[in-house]
mmCIF file of C-alpha atoms and ligand atoms in Angstrom:
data_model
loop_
_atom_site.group_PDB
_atom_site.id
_atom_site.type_symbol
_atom_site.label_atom_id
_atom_site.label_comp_id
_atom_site.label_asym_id
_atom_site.label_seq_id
_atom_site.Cartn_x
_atom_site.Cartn_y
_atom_site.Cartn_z
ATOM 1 C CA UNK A 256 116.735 10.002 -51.288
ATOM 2 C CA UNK A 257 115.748 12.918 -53.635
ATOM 3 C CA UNK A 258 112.507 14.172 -53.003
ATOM 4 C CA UNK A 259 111.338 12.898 -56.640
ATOM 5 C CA UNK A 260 112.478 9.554 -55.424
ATOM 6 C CA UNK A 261 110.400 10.194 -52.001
ATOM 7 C CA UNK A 262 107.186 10.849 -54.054
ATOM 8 C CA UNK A 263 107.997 7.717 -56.073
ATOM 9 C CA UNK A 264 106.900 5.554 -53.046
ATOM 10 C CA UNK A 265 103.810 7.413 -52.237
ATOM 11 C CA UNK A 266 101.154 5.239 -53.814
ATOM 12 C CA UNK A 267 98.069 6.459 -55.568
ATOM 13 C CA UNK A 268 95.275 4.079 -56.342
ATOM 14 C CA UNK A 269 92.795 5.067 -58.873
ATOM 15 C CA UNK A 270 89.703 2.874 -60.945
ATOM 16 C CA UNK A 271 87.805 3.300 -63.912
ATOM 17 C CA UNK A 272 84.764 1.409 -64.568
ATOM 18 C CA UNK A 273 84.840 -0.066 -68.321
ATOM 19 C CA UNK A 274 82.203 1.959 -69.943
ATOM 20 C CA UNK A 275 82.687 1.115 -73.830
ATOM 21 C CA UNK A 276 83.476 4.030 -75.194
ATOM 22 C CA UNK A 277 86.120 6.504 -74.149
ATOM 23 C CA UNK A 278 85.332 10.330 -75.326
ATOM 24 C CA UNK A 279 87.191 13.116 -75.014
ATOM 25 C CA UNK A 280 85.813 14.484 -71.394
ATOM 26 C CA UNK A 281 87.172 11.303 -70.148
ATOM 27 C CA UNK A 282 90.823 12.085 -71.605
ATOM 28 C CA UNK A 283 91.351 15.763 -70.597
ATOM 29 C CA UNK A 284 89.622 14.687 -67.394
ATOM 30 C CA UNK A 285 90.722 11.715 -65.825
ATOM 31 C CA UNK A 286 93.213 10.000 -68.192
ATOM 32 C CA UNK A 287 95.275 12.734 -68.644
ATOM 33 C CA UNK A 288 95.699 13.405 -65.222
ATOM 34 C CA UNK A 289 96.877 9.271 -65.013
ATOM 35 C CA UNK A 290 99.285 10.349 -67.417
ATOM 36 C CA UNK A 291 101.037 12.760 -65.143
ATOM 37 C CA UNK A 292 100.529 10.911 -62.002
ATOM 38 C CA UNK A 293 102.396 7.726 -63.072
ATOM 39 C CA UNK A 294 105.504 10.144 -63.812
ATOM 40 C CA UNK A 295 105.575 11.077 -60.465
ATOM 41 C CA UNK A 296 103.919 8.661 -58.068
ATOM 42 C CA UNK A 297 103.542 4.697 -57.296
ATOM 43 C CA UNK A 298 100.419 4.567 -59.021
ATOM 44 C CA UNK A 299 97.473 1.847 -59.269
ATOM 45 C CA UNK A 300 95.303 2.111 -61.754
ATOM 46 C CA UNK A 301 92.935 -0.758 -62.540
ATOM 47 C CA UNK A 302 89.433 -1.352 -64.668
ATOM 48 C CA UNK A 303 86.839 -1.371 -62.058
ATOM 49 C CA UNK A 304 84.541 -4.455 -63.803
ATOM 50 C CA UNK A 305 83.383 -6.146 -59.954
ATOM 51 C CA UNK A 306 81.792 -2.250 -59.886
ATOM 52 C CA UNK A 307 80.367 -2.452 -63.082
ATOM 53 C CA UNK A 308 77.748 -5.483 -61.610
ATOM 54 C CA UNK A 309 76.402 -3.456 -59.437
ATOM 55 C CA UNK A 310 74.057 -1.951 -62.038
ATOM 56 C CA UNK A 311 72.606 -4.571 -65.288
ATOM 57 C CA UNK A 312 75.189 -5.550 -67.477
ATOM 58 C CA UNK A 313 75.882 -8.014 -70.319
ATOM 59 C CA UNK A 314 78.707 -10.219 -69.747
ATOM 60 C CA UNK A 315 79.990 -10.364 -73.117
ATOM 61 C CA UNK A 316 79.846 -6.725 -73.107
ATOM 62 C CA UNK A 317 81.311 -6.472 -69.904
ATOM 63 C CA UNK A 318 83.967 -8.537 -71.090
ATOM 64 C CA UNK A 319 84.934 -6.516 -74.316
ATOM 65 C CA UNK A 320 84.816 -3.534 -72.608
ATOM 66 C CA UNK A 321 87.796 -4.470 -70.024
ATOM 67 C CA UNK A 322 89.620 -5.325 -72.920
ATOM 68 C CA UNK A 323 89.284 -2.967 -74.607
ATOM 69 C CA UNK A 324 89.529 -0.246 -71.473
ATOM 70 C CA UNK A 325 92.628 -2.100 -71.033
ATOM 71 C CA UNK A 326 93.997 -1.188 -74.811
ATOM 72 C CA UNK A 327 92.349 2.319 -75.004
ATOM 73 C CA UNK A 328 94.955 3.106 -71.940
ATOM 74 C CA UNK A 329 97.751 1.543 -73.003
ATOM 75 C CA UNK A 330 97.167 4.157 -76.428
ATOM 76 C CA UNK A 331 96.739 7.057 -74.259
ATOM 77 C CA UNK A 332 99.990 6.657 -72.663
ATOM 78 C CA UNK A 333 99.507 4.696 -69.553
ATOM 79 C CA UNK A 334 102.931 2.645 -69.356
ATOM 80 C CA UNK A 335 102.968 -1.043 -67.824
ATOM 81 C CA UNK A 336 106.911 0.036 -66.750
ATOM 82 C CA UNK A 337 105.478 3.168 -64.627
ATOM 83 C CA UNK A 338 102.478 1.623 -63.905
ATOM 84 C CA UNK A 339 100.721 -1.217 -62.454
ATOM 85 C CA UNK A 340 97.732 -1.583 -64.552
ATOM 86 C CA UNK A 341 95.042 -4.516 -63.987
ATOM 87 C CA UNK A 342 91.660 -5.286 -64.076
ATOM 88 C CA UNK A 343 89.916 -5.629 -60.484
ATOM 89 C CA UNK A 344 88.412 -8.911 -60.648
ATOM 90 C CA UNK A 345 91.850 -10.640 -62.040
ATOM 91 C CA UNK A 346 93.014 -9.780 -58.119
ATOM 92 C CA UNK A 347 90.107 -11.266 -55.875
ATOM 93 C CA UNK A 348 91.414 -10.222 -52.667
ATOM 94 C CA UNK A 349 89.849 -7.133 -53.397
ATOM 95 C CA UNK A 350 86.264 -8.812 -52.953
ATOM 96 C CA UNK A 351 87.488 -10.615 -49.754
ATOM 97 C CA UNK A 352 88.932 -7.464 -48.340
ATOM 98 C CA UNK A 353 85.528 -5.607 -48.998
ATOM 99 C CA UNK A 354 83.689 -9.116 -46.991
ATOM 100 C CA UNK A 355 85.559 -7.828 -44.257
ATOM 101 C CA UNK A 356 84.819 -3.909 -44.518
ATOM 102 C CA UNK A 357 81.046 -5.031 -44.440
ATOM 103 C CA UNK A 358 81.797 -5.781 -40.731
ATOM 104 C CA UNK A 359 83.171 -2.566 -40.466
ATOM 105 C CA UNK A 360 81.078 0.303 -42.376
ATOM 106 C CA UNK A 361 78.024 1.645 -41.229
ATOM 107 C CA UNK A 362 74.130 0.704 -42.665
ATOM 108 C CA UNK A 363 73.806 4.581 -41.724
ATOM 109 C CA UNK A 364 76.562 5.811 -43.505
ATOM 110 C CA UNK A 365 75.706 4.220 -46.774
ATOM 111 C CA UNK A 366 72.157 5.024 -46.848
ATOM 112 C CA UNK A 367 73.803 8.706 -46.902
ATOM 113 C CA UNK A 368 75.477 7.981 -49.863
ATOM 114 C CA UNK A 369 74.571 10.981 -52.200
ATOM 115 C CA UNK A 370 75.351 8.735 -55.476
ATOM 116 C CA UNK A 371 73.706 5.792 -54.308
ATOM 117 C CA UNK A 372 70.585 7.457 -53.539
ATOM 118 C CA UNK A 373 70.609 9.353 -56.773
ATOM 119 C CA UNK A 374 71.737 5.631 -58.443
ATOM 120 C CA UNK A 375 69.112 4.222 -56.547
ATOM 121 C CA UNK A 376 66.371 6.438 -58.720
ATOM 122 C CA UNK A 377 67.272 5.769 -61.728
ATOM 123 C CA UNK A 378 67.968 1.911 -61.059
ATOM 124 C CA UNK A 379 64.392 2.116 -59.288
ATOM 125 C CA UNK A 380 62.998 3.673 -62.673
ATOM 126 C CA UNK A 381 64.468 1.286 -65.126
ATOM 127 C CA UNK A 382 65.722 -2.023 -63.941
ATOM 128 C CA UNK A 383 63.846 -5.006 -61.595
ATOM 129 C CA UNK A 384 65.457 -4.128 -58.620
ATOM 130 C CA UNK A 385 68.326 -2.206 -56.845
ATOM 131 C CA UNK A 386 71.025 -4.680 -55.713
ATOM 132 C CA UNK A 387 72.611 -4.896 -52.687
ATOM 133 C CA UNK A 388 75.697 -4.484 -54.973
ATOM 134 C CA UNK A 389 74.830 -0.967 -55.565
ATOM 135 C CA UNK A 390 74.526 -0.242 -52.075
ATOM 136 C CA UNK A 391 77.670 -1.782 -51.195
ATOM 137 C CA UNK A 392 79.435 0.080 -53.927
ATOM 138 C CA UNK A 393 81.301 2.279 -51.517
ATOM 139 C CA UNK A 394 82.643 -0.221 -49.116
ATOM 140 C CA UNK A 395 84.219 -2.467 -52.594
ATOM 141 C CA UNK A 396 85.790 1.157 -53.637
ATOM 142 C CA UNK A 397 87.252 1.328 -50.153
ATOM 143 C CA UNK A 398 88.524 -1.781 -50.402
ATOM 144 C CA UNK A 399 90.108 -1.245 -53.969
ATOM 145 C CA UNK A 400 91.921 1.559 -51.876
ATOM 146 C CA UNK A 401 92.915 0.350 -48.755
ATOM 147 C CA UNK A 402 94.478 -3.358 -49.941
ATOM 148 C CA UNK A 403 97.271 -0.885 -51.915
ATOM 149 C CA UNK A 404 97.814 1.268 -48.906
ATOM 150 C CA UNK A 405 96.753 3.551 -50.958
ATOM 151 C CA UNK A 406 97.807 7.603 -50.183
ATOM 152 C CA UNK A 407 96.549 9.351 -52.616
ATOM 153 C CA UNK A 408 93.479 8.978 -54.569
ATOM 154 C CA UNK A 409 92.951 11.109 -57.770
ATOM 155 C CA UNK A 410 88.902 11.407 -57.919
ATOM 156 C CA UNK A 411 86.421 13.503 -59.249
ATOM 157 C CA UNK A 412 84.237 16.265 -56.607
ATOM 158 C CA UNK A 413 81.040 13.068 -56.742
ATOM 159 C CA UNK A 414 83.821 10.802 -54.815
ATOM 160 C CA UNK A 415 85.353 12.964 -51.748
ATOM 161 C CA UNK A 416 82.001 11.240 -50.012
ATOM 162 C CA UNK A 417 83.352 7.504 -51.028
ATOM 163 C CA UNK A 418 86.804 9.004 -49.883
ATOM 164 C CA UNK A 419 85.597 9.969 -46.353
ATOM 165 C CA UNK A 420 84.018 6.608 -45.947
ATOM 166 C CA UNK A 421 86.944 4.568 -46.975
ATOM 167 C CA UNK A 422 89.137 7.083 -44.278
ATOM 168 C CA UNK A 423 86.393 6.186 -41.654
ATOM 169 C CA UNK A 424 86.315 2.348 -42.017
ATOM 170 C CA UNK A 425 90.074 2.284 -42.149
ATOM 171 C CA UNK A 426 90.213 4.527 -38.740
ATOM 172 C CA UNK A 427 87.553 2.058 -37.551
ATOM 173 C CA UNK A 428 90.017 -0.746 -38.571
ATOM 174 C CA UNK A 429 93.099 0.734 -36.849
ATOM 175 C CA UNK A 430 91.073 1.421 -33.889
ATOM 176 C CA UNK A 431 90.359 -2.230 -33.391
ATOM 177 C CA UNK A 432 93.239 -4.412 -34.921
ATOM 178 C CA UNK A 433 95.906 -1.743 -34.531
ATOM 179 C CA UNK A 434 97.187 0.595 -37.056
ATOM 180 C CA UNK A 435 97.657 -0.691 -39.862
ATOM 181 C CA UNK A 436 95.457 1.278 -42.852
ATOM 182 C CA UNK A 437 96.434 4.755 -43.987
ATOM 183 C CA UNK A 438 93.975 7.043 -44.062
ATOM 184 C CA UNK A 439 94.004 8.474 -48.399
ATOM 185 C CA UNK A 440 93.748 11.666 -49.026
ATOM 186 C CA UNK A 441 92.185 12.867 -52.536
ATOM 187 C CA UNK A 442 94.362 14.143 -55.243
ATOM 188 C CA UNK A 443 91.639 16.911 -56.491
ATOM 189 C CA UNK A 444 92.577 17.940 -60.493
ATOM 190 C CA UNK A 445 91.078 20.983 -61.952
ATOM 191 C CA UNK A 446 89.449 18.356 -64.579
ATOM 192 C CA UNK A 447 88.191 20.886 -67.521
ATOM 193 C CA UNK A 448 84.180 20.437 -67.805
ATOM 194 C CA UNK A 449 83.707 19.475 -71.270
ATOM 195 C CA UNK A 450 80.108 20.130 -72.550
ATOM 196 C CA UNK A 451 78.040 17.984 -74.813
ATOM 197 C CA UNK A 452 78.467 19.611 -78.277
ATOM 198 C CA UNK A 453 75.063 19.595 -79.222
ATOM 199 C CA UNK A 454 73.762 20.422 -76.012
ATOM 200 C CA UNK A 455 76.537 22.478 -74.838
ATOM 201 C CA UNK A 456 74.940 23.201 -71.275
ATOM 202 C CA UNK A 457 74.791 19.238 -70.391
ATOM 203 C CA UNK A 458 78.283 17.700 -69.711
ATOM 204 C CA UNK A 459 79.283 15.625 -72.433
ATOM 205 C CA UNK A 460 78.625 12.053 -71.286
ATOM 206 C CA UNK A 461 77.647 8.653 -73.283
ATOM 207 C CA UNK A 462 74.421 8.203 -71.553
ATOM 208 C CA UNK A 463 73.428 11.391 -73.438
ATOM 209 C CA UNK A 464 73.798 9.889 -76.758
ATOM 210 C CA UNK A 465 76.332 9.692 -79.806
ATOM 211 C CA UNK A 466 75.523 13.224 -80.751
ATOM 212 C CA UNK A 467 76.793 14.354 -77.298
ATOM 213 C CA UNK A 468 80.519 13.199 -76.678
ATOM 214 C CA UNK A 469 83.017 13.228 -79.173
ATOM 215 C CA UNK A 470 84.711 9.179 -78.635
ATOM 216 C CA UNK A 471 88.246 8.854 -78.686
ATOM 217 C CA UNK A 472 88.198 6.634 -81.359
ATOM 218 C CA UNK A 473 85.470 7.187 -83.190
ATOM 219 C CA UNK A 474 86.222 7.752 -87.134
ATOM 220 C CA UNK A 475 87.881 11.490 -88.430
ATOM 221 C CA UNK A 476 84.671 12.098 -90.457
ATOM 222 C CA UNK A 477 82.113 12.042 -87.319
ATOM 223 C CA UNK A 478 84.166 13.879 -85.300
ATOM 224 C CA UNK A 479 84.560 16.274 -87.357
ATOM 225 C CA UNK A 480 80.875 16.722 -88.457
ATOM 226 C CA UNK A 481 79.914 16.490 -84.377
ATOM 227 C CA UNK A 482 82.268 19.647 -83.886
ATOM 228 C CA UNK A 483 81.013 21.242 -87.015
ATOM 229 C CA UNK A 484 77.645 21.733 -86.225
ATOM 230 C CA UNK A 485 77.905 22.487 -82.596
ATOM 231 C CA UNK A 486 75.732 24.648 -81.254
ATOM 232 C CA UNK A 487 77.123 28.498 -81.148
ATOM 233 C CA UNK A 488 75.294 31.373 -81.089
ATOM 234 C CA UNK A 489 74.564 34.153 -83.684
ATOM 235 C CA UNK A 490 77.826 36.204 -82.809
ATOM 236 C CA UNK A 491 79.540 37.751 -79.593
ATOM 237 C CA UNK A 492 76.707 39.127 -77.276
ATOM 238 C CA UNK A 493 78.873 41.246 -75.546
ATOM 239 C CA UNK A 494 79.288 40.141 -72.386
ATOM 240 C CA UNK A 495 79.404 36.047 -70.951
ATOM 241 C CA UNK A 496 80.116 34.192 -73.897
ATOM 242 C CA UNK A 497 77.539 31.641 -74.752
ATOM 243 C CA UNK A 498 78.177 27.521 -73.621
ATOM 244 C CA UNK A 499 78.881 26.056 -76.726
ATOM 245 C CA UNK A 500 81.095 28.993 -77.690
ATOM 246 C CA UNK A 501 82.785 28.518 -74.065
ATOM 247 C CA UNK A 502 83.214 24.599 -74.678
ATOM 248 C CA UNK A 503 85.133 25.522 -77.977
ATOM 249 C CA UNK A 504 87.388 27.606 -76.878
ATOM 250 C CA UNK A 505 88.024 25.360 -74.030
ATOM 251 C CA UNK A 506 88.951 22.669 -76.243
ATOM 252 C CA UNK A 507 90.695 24.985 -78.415
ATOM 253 C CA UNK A 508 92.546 25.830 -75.386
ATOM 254 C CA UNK A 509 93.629 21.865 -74.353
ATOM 255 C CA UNK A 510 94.869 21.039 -77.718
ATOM 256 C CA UNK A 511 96.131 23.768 -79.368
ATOM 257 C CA UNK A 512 99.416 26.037 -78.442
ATOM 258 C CA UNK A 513 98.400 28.934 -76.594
ATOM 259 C CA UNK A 514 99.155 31.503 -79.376
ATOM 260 C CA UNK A 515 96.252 29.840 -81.474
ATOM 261 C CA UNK A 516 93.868 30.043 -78.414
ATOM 262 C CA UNK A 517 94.732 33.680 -78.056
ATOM 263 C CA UNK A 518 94.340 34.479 -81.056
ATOM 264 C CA UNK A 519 90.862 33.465 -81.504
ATOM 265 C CA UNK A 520 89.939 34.879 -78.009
ATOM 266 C CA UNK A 521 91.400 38.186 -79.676
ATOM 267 C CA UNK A 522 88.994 37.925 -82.456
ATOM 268 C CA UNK A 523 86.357 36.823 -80.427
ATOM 269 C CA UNK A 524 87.147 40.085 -78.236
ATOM 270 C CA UNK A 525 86.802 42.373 -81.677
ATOM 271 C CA UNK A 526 84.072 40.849 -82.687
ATOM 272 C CA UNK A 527 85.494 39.589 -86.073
ATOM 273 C CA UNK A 528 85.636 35.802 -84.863
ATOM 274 C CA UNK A 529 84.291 33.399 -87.201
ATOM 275 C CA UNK A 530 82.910 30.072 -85.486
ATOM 276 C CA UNK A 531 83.200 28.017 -88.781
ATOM 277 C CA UNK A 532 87.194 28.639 -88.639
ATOM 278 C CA UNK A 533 87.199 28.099 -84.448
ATOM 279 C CA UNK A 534 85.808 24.636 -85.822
ATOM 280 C CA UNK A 535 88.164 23.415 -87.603
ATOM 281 C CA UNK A 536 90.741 24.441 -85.647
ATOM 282 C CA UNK A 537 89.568 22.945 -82.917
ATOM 283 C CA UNK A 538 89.213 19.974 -85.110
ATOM 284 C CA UNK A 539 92.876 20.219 -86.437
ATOM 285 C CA UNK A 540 94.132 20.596 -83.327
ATOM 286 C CA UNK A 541 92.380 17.942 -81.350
ATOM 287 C CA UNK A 542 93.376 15.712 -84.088
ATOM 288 C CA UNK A 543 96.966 16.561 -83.880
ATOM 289 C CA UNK A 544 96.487 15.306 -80.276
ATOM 290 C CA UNK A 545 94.362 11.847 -80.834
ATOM 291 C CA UNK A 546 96.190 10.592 -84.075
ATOM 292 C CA UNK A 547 99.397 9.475 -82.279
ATOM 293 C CA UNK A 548 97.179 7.814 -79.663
ATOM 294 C CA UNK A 549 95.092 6.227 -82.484
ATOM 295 C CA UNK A 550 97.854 4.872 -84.132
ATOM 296 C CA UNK A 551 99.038 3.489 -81.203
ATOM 297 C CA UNK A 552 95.437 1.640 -80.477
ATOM 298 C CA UNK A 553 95.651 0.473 -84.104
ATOM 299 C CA UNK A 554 98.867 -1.368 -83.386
ATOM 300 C CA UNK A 555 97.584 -3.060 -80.417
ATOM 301 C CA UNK A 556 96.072 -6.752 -80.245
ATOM 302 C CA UNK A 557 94.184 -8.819 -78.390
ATOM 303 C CA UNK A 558 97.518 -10.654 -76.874
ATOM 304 C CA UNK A 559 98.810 -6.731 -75.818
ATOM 305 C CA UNK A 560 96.111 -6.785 -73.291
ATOM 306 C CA UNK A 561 96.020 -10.338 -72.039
ATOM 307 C CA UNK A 562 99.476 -9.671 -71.686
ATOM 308 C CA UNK A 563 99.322 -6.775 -70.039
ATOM 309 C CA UNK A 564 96.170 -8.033 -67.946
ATOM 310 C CA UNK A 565 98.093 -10.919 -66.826
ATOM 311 C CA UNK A 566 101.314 -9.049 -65.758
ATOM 312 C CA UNK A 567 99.612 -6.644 -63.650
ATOM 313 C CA UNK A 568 97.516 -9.174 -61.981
ATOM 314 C CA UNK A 569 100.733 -10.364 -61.216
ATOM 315 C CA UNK A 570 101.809 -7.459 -59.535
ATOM 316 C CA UNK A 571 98.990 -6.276 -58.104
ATOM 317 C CA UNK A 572 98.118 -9.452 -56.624
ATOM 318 C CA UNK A 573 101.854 -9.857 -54.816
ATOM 319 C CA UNK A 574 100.957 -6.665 -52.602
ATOM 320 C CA UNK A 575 97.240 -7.747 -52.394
ATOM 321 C CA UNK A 576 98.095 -11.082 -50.740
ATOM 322 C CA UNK A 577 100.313 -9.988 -48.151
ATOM 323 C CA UNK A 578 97.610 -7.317 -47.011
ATOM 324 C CA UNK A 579 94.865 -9.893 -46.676
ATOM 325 C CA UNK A 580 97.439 -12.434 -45.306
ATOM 326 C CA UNK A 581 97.842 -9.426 -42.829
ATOM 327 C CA UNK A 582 94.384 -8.590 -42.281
ATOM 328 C CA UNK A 583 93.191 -12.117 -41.811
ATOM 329 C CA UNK A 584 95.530 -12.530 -39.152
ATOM 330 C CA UNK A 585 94.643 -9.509 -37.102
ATOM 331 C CA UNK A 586 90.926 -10.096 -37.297
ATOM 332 C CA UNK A 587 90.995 -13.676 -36.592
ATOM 333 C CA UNK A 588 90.219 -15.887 -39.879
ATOM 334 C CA UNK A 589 91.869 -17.588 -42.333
ATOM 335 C CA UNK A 590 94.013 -20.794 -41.840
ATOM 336 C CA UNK A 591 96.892 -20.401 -39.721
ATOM 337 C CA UNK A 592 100.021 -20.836 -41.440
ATOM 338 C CA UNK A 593 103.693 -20.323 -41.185
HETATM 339 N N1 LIG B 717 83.839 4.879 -58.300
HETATM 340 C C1 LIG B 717 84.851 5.359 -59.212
HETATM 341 C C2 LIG B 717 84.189 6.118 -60.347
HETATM 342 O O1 LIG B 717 83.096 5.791 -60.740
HETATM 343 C C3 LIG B 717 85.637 4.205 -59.799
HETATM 344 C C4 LIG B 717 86.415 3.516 -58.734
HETATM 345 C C5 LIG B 717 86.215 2.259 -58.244
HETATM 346 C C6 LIG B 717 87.521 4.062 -58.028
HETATM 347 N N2 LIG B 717 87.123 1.970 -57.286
HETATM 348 C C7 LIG B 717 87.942 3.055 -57.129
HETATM 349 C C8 LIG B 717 88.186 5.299 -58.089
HETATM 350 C C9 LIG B 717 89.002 3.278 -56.255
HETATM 351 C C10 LIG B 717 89.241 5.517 -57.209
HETATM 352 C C11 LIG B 717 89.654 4.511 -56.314
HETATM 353 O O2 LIG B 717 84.787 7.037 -60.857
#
């Protein structure tokens, strides 16, 4: 076997919760990086909506975002022949196998959760109660992991701590029913830190508000107007270049040939740069990026995704059931069958 074939069998599992929205920090961050991992690897990748409950939530909402998750990844690239791509909840065994990693992970270890207890604020602040959902986030993550055999697991820095804790319940789990779990490793990317544009030292999220990411799919002339009146500065300071300059030039330099970025750094360097033209070419050229994937997303329907919902369910399921089918076994439930 080459060793391209070898590294097609090593599986990466990766989830996404459906937010809405998808902006452009979440395509030059984690998307991309989907992109180039189903080229290479067995990959995973599902819409994380049992995660999504953990926190308040509108099911119609919760509902149309899937979908449309679903759709907005099928645009950016991610290919149903590469990859299997499904939405958690269509493959329950996930939510049985994380009933039986309850037994299994520590009270201790996820009260030391550093995202719970920072969820765990802000839930506390503006919603009735925290759930014992949110609390058991980690253990449903390692589950969404584990039931793959999953080797790999492409996450941002705020998850190595989920990572560890899915690597300790699955020792915990080899150490008592016999090996059986690998223990995943995390595929670290150098995701580029894209900064709110209008508050260029915040990282651009939705939670900020619409002035602060710019959405995937959000219409040519907002876009546009978002990048034109970013925050800049008056003109090279000499010395570190201000954030909102920084965060144009670093989208400048994800969507545009290098030449063009150098070019601008050049002027930047002299002194002669002008920040209304480094706006609209970062404008032109992040455009020349997004319009083949909008164009794409504009083609796509309602029966693309329950299409492509149902036929990775399909496949995700036929490796799912044979691990719980496994797992009940070894830890003494289930019926017993032939
Ligand atoms: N917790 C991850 C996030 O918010 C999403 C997620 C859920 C995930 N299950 C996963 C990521 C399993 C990787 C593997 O980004």
């Amino acid at each position: 076997m080459s060793p391209a074939e070898e590294k097609k069998k090593v599986r990466v599992v990766s989830g996404i919760q459906p937010t809405g929205e998808l902006h452009i920090g979440n395509y030059f961050g984690a998307i991309k990086n989907w992109l180039a991992l189903q080229e290479e690897y067995e990959c995973f990748f599902f819409i994380a909506d049992y995660h999504a409950i953990t926190e308040e939530w509108n099911p119609e909402r919760l509902r149309e975002n899937t979908q449309r998750m679903v759709l907005d990844l099928l645009a950016c690239g991610i290919d149903p022949e590469r990859a299997v791509l499904f939405v958690q909840s269509h493959v329950p065994e996930h939510t049985e196998l994380c009933w039986v990693f309850n037994a299994l992970a520590s009270y201790g270890d996820l009260l030391r959760m550093t995202q719970f207890k920072e969820k765990r604020e802000h839930v506390e602040r503006t919603q009735e109660f925290v759930s014992v959902g949110l609390f058991d986030y980690p253990v449903l993550q390692a589950a969404d992991i584990l039931i793959y055999h999953g080797a790999k697991v492409p996450v941002g820095e705020d998850q190595i701590q989920h990572l560890e804790l899915t690597r300790r319940i699955a020792r915990r789990f080899n150490a008592r029913f016999g090996a059986y779990f690998p223990e995943p490793e995390p595929l670290l990317s150098e995701a580029p830190r894209i900064m709110s544009p209008a508050a260029p030292e915040k990282k651009m999220s939705k939670s900020l508000g619409p002035k602060h990411y710019l959405a995937l799919f959000e219409p040519e002339e907002s876009f546009w107007e978002k990048i034109r009146t970013a925050v800049t500065d008056v003109g090279p300071q000499g010395g570190t270049m201000s954030p909102g300059v920084a965060n144009l030039f670093l989208l400048l330099k994800l969507a545009a040939p290098p030449e063009v970025y150098e070019s601008f750094r050049t002027e930047y360097d002299r002194g002669t740069i002008r920040y209304a033209k480094l706006k609209e070419a970062v404008f032109e050229h992040l455009m020349g990026v997004l319009r083949p994937i909008r164009e794409r997303r504009a083609q796509l329907t309602e029966a693309d995704a329950r299409a492509a919902m149902e036929r990775g369910a399909a496949q995700a399921r036929r490796v799912a059931e044979q691990t719980l089918r496994e797992v009940r076994r070894r830890i003494g439930v289930g019926p017993v069958g032939p």
